[in-house]
mmCIF file of C-alpha atoms in Angstrom:
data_model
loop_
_atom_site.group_PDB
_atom_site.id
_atom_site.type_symbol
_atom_site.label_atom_id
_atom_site.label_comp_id
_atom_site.label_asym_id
_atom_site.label_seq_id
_atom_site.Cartn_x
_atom_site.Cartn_y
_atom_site.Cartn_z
ATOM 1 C CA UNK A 1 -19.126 -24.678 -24.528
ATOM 2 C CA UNK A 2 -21.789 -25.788 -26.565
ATOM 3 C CA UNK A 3 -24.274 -25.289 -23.371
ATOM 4 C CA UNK A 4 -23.208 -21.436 -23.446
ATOM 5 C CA UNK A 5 -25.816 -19.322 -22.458
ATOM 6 C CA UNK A 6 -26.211 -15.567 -22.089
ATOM 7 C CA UNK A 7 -27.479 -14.306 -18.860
ATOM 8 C CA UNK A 8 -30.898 -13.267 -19.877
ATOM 9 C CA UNK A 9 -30.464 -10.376 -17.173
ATOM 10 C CA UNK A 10 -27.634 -8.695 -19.999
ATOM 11 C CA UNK A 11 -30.483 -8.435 -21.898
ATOM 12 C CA UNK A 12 -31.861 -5.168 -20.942
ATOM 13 C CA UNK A 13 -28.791 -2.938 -21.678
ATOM 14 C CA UNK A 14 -26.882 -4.868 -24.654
ATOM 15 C CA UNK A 15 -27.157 -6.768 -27.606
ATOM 16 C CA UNK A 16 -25.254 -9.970 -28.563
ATOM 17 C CA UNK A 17 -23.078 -9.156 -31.592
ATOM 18 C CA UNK A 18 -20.933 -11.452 -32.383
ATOM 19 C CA UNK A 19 -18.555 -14.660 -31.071
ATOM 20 C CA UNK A 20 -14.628 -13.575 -30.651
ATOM 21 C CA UNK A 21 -12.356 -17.349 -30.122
ATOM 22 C CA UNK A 22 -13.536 -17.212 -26.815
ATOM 23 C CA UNK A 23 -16.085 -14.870 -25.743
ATOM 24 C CA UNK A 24 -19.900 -13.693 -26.893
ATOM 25 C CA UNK A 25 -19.563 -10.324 -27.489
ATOM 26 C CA UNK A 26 -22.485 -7.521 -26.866
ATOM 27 C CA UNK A 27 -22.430 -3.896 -27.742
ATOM 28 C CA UNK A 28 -23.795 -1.904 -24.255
ATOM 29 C CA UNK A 29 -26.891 0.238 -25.560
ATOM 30 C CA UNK A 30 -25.862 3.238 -24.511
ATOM 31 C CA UNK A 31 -24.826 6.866 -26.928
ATOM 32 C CA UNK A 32 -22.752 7.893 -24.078
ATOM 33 C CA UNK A 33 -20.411 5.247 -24.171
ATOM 34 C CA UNK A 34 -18.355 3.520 -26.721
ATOM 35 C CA UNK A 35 -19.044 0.096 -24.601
ATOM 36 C CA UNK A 36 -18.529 -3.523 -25.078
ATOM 37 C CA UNK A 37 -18.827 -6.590 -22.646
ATOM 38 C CA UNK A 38 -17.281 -9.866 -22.948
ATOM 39 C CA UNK A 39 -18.831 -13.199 -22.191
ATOM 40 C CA UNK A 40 -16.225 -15.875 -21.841
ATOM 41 C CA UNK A 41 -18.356 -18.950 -23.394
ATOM 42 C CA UNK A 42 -17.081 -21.417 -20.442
ATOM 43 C CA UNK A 43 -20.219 -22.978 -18.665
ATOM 44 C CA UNK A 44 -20.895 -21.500 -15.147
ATOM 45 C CA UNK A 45 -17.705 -19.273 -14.747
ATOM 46 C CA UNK A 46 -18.105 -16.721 -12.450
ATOM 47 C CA UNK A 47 -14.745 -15.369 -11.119
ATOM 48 C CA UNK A 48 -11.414 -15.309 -13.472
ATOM 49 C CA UNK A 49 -9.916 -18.181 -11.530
ATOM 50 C CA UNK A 50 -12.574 -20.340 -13.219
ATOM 51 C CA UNK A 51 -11.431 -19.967 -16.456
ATOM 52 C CA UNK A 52 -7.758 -21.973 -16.830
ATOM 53 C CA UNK A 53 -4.248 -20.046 -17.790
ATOM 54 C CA UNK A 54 -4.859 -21.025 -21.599
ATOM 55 C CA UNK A 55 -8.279 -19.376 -21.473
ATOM 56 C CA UNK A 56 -7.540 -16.250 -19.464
ATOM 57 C CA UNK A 57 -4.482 -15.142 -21.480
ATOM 58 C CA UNK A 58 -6.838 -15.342 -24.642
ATOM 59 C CA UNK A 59 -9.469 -13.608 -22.744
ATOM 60 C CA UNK A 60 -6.705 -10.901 -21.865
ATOM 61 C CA UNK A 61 -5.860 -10.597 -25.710
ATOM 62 C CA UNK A 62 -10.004 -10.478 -26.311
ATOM 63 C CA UNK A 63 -9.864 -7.354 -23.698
ATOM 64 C CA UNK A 64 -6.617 -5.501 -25.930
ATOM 65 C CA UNK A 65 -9.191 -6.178 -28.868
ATOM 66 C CA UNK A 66 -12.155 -4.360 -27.106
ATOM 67 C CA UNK A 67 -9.845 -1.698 -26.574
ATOM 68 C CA UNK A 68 -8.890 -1.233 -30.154
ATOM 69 C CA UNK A 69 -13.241 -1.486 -31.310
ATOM 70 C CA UNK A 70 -14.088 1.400 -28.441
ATOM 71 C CA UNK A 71 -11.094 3.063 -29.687
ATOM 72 C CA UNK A 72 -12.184 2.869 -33.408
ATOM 73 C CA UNK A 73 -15.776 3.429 -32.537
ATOM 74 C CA UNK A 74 -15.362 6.799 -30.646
ATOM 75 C CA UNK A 75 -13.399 7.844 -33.642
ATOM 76 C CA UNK A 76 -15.833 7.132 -35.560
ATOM 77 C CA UNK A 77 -17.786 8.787 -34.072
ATOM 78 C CA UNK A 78 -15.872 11.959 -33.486
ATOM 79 C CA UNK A 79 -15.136 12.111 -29.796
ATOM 80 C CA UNK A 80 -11.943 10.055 -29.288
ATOM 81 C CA UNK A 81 -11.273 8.201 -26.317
ATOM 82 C CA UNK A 82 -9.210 9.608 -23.590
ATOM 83 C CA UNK A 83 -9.096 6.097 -21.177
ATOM 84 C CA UNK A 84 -10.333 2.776 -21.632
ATOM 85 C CA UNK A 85 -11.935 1.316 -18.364
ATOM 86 C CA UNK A 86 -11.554 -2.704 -18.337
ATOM 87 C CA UNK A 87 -13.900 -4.375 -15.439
ATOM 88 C CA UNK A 88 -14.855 -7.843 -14.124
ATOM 89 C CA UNK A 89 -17.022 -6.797 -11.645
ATOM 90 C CA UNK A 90 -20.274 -9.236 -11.569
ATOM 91 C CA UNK A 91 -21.883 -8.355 -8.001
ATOM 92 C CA UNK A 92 -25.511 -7.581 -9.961
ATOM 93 C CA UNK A 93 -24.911 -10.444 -12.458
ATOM 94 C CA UNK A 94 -22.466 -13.219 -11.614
ATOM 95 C CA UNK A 95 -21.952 -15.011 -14.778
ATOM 96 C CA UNK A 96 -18.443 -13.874 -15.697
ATOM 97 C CA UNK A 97 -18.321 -11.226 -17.860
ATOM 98 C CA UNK A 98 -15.501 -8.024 -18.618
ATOM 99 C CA UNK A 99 -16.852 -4.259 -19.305
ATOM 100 C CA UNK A 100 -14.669 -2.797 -21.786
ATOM 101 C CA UNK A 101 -15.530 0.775 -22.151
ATOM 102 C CA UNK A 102 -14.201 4.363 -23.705
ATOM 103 C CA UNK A 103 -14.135 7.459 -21.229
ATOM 104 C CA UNK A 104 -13.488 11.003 -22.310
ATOM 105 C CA UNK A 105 -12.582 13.668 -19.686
ATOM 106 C CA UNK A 106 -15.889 15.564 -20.777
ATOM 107 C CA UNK A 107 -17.766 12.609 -20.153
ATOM 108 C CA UNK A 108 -21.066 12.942 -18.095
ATOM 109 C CA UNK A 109 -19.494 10.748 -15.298
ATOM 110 C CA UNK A 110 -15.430 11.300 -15.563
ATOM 111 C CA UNK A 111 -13.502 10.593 -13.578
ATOM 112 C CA UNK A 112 -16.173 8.432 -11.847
ATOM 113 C CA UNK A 113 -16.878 4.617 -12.951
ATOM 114 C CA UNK A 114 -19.800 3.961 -15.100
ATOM 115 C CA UNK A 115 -21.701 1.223 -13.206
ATOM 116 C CA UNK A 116 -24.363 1.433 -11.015
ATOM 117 C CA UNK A 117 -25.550 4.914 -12.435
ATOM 118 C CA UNK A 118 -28.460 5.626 -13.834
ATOM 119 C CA UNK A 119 -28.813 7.856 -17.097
ATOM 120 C CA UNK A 120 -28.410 5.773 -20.006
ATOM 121 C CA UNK A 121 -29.619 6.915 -23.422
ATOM 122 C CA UNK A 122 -30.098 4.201 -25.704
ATOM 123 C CA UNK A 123 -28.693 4.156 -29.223
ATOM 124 C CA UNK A 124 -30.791 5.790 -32.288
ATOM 125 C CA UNK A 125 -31.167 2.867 -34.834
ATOM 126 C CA UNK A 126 -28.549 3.947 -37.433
ATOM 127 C CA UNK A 127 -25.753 4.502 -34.560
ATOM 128 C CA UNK A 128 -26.743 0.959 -32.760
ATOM 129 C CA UNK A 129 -25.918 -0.279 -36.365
ATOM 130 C CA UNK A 130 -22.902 1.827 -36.707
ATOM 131 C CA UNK A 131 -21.347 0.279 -33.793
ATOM 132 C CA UNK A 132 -22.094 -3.327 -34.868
ATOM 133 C CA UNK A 133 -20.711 -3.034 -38.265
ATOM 134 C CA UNK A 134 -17.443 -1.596 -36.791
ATOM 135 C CA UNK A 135 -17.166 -4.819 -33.885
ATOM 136 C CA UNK A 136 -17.633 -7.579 -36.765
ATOM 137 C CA UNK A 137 -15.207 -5.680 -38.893
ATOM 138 C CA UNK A 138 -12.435 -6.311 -36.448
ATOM 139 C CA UNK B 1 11.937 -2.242 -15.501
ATOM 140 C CA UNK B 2 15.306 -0.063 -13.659
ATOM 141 C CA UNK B 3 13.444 3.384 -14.230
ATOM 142 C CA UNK B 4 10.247 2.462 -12.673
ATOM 143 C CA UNK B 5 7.967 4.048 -9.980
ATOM 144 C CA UNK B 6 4.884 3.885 -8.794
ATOM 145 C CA UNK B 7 3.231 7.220 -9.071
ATOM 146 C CA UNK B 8 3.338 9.116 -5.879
ATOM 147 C CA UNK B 9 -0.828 9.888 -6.364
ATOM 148 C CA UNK B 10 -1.064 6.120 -4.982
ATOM 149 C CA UNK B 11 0.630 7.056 -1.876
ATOM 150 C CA UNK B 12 -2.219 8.674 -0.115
ATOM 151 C CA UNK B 13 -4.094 5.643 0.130
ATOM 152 C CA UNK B 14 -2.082 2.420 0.016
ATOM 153 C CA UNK B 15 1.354 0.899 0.838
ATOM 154 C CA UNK B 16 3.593 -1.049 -1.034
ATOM 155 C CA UNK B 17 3.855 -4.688 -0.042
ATOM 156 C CA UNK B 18 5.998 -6.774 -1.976
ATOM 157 C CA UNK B 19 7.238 -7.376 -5.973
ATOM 158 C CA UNK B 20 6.273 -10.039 -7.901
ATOM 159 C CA UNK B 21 7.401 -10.937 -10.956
ATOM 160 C CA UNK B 22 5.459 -8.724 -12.915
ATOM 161 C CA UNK B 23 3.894 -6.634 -11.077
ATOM 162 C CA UNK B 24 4.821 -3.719 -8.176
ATOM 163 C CA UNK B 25 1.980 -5.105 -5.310
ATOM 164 C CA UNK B 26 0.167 -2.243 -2.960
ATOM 165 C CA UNK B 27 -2.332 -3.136 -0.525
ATOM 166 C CA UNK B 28 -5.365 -0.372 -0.141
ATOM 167 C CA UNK B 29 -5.195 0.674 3.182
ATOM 168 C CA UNK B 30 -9.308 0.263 3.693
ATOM 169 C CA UNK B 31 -10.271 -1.762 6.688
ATOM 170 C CA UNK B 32 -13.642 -2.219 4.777
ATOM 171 C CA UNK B 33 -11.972 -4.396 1.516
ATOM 172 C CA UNK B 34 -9.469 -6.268 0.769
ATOM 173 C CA UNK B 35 -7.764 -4.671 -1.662
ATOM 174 C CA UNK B 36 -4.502 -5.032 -3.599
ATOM 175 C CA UNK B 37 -3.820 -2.750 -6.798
ATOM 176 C CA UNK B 38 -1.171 -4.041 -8.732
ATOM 177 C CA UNK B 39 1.490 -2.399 -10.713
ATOM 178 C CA UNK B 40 2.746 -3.590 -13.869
ATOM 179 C CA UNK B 41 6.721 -2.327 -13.555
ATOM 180 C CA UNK B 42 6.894 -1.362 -17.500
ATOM 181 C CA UNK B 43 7.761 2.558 -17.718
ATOM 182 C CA UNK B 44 5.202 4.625 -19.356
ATOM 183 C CA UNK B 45 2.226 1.944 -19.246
ATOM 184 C CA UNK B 46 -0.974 2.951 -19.433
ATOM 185 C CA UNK B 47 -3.465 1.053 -21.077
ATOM 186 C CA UNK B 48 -3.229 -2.803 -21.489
ATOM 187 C CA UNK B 49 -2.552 -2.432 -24.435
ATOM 188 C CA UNK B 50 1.038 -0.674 -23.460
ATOM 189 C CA UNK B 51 1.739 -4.592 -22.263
ATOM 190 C CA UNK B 52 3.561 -6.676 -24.653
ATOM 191 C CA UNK B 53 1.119 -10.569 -24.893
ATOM 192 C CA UNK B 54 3.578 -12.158 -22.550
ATOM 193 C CA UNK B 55 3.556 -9.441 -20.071
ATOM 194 C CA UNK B 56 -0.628 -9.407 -20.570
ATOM 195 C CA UNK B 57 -0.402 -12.830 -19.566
ATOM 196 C CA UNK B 58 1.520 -12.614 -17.165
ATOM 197 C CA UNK B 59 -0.494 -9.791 -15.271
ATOM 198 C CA UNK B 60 -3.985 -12.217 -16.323
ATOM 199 C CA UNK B 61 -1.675 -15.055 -13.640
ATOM 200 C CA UNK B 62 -0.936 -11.802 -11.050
ATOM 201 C CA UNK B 63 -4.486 -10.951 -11.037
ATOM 202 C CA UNK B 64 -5.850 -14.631 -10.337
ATOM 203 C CA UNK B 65 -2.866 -14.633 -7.557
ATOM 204 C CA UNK B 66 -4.493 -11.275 -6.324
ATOM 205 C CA UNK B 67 -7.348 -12.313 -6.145
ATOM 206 C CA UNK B 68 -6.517 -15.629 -4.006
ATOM 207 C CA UNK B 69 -4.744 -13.464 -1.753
ATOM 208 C CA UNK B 70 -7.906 -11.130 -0.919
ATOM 209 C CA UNK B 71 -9.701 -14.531 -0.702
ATOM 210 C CA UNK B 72 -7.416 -15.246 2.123
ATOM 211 C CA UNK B 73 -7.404 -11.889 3.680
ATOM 212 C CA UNK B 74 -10.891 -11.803 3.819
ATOM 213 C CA UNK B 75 -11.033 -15.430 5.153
ATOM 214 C CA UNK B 76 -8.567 -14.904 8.204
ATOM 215 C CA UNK B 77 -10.856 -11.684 9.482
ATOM 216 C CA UNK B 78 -14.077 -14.040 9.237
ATOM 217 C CA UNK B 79 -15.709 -11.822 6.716
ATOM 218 C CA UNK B 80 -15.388 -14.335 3.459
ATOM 219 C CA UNK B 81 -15.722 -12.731 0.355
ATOM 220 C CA UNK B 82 -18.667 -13.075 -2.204
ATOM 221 C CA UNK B 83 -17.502 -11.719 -4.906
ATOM 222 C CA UNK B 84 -14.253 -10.398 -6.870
ATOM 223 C CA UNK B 85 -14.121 -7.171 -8.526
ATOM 224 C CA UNK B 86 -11.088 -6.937 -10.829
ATOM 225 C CA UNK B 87 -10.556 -3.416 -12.863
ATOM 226 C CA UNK B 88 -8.239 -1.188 -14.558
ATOM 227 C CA UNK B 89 -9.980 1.954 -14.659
ATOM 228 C CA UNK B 90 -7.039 5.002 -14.752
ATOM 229 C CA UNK B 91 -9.314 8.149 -15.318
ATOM 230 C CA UNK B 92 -7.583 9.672 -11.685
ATOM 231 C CA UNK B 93 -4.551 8.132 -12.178
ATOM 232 C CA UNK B 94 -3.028 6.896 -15.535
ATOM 233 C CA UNK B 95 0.009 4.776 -14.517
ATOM 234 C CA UNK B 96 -1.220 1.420 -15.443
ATOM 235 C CA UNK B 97 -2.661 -0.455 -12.292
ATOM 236 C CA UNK B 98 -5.108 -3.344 -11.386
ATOM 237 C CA UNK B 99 -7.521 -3.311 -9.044
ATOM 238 C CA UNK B 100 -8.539 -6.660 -7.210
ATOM 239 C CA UNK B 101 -11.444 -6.069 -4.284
ATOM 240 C CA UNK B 102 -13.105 -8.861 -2.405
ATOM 241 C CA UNK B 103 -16.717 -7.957 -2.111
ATOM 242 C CA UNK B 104 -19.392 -8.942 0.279
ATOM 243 C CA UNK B 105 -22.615 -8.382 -0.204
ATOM 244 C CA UNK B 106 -23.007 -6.900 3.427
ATOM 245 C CA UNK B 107 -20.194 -4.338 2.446
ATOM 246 C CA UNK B 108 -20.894 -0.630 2.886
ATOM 247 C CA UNK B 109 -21.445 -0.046 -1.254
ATOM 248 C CA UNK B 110 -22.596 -3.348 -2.599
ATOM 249 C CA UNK B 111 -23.623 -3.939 -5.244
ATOM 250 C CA UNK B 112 -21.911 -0.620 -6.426
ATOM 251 C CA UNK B 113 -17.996 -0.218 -7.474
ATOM 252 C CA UNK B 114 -16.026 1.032 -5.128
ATOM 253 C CA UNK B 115 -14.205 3.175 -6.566
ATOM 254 C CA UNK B 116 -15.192 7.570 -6.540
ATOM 255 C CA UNK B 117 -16.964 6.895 -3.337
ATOM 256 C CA UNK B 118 -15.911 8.507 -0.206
ATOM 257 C CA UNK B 119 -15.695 6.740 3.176
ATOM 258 C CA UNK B 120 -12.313 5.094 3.550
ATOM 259 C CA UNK B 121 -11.121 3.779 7.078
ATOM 260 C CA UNK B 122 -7.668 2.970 7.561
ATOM 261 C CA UNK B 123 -6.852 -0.286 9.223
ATOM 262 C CA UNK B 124 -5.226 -0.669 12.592
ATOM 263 C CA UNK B 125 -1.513 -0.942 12.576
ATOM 264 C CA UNK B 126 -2.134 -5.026 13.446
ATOM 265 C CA UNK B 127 -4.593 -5.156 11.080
ATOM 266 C CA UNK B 128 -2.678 -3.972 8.046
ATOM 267 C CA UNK B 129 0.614 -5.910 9.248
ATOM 268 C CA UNK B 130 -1.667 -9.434 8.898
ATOM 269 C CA UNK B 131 -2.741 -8.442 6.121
ATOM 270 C CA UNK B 132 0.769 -7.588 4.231
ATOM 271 C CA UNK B 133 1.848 -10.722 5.449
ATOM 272 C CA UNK B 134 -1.242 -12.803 3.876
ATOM 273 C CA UNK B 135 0.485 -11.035 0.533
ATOM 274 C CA UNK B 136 4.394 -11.770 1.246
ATOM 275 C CA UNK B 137 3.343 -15.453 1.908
ATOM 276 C CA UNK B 138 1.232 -16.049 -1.139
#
């Protein structure tokens, strides 16, 4: 683990947060979405088969724990979450890595998915923060 | 687990295959992906968060078997897959499901999700028969 690396290619859309038991967690830059992605800190995993049985059930628990910060975070902000969208997709950036993300029915893609689409708005400074502070307080 | 059913929504565009211990297993009937969606049988699931840990686990083990299958699948047709795309999106239909696609980066949408796109073509009667029987032997 202690070779862990982000993908600098995350980079662009997120910023690193904060480290769960297993995974580096990053906040998706986006005032659309309530939106977090999980790095599983095992050196060159790629697929879910790479991590073992141990590791993926506490990655699984990680996910239920995304769930509850989107959850909170759209509160927060006013426009609860209707569906949480979980993804390990990883065909633009292999390094394994799970999308955890709050949808609302009026949201500006519903019912679609929210990858590969352009149209992000990135956070104003004070929300960006917002969001942090309620991901290290869970 | 008695009262369960799949939701008839998933009817129009897969088949059900087989149970395993957790989970109710459908394969998509695309001849462009191999594709199972699985179905955890717990009534009135619809988040992962609706899973007791066990049962998370136990669907984290289901999905890595999932994914071996469409490994396979992919394998036996001579189109091997590149990449996995795991997800449990629910915005069209909330009954808790998993998606597991093998992805190529040849395929008709890569590097995009697959999901909310049009273009579907069902597979041959032979076609889908080798294919459920890749998932009854696994």
């Amino acid at each position: 683990m202690k070779d862990f690396a982000a993908d600098p290619a995350f980079e662009a859309a997120s910023v690193p947060v904060v480290e769960w038991p297993l995974c580096h967690v990053r906040l998706q830059n986006d005032a659309r979405y309530c939106w977090l992605i999980l790095l599983p800190r095992v050196d060159a995993a790629v697929e879910l088969s790479d991590l073992d049985p141990a590791q993926r059930a506490g990655l699984m628990e990680e996910i239920v724990r995304a769930g509850e910060v989107v959850t909170t975070m759209a509160a927060a902000e006013g426009c609860p979450v209707d569906k949480i969208n979980t993804a390990a997709l990883g065909n633009v950036t292999s390094q394994l890595h799970v999308h955890v993300v709050g949808r609302r029915r009026d949201d500006p893609l519903w019912p679609d998915p929210v990858w590969g689409r352009p149209g992000a708005i990135s956070c104003a400074p004070d929300q960006l923060q917002a969001r942090k502070e309620i991901i290290v307080r869970r």
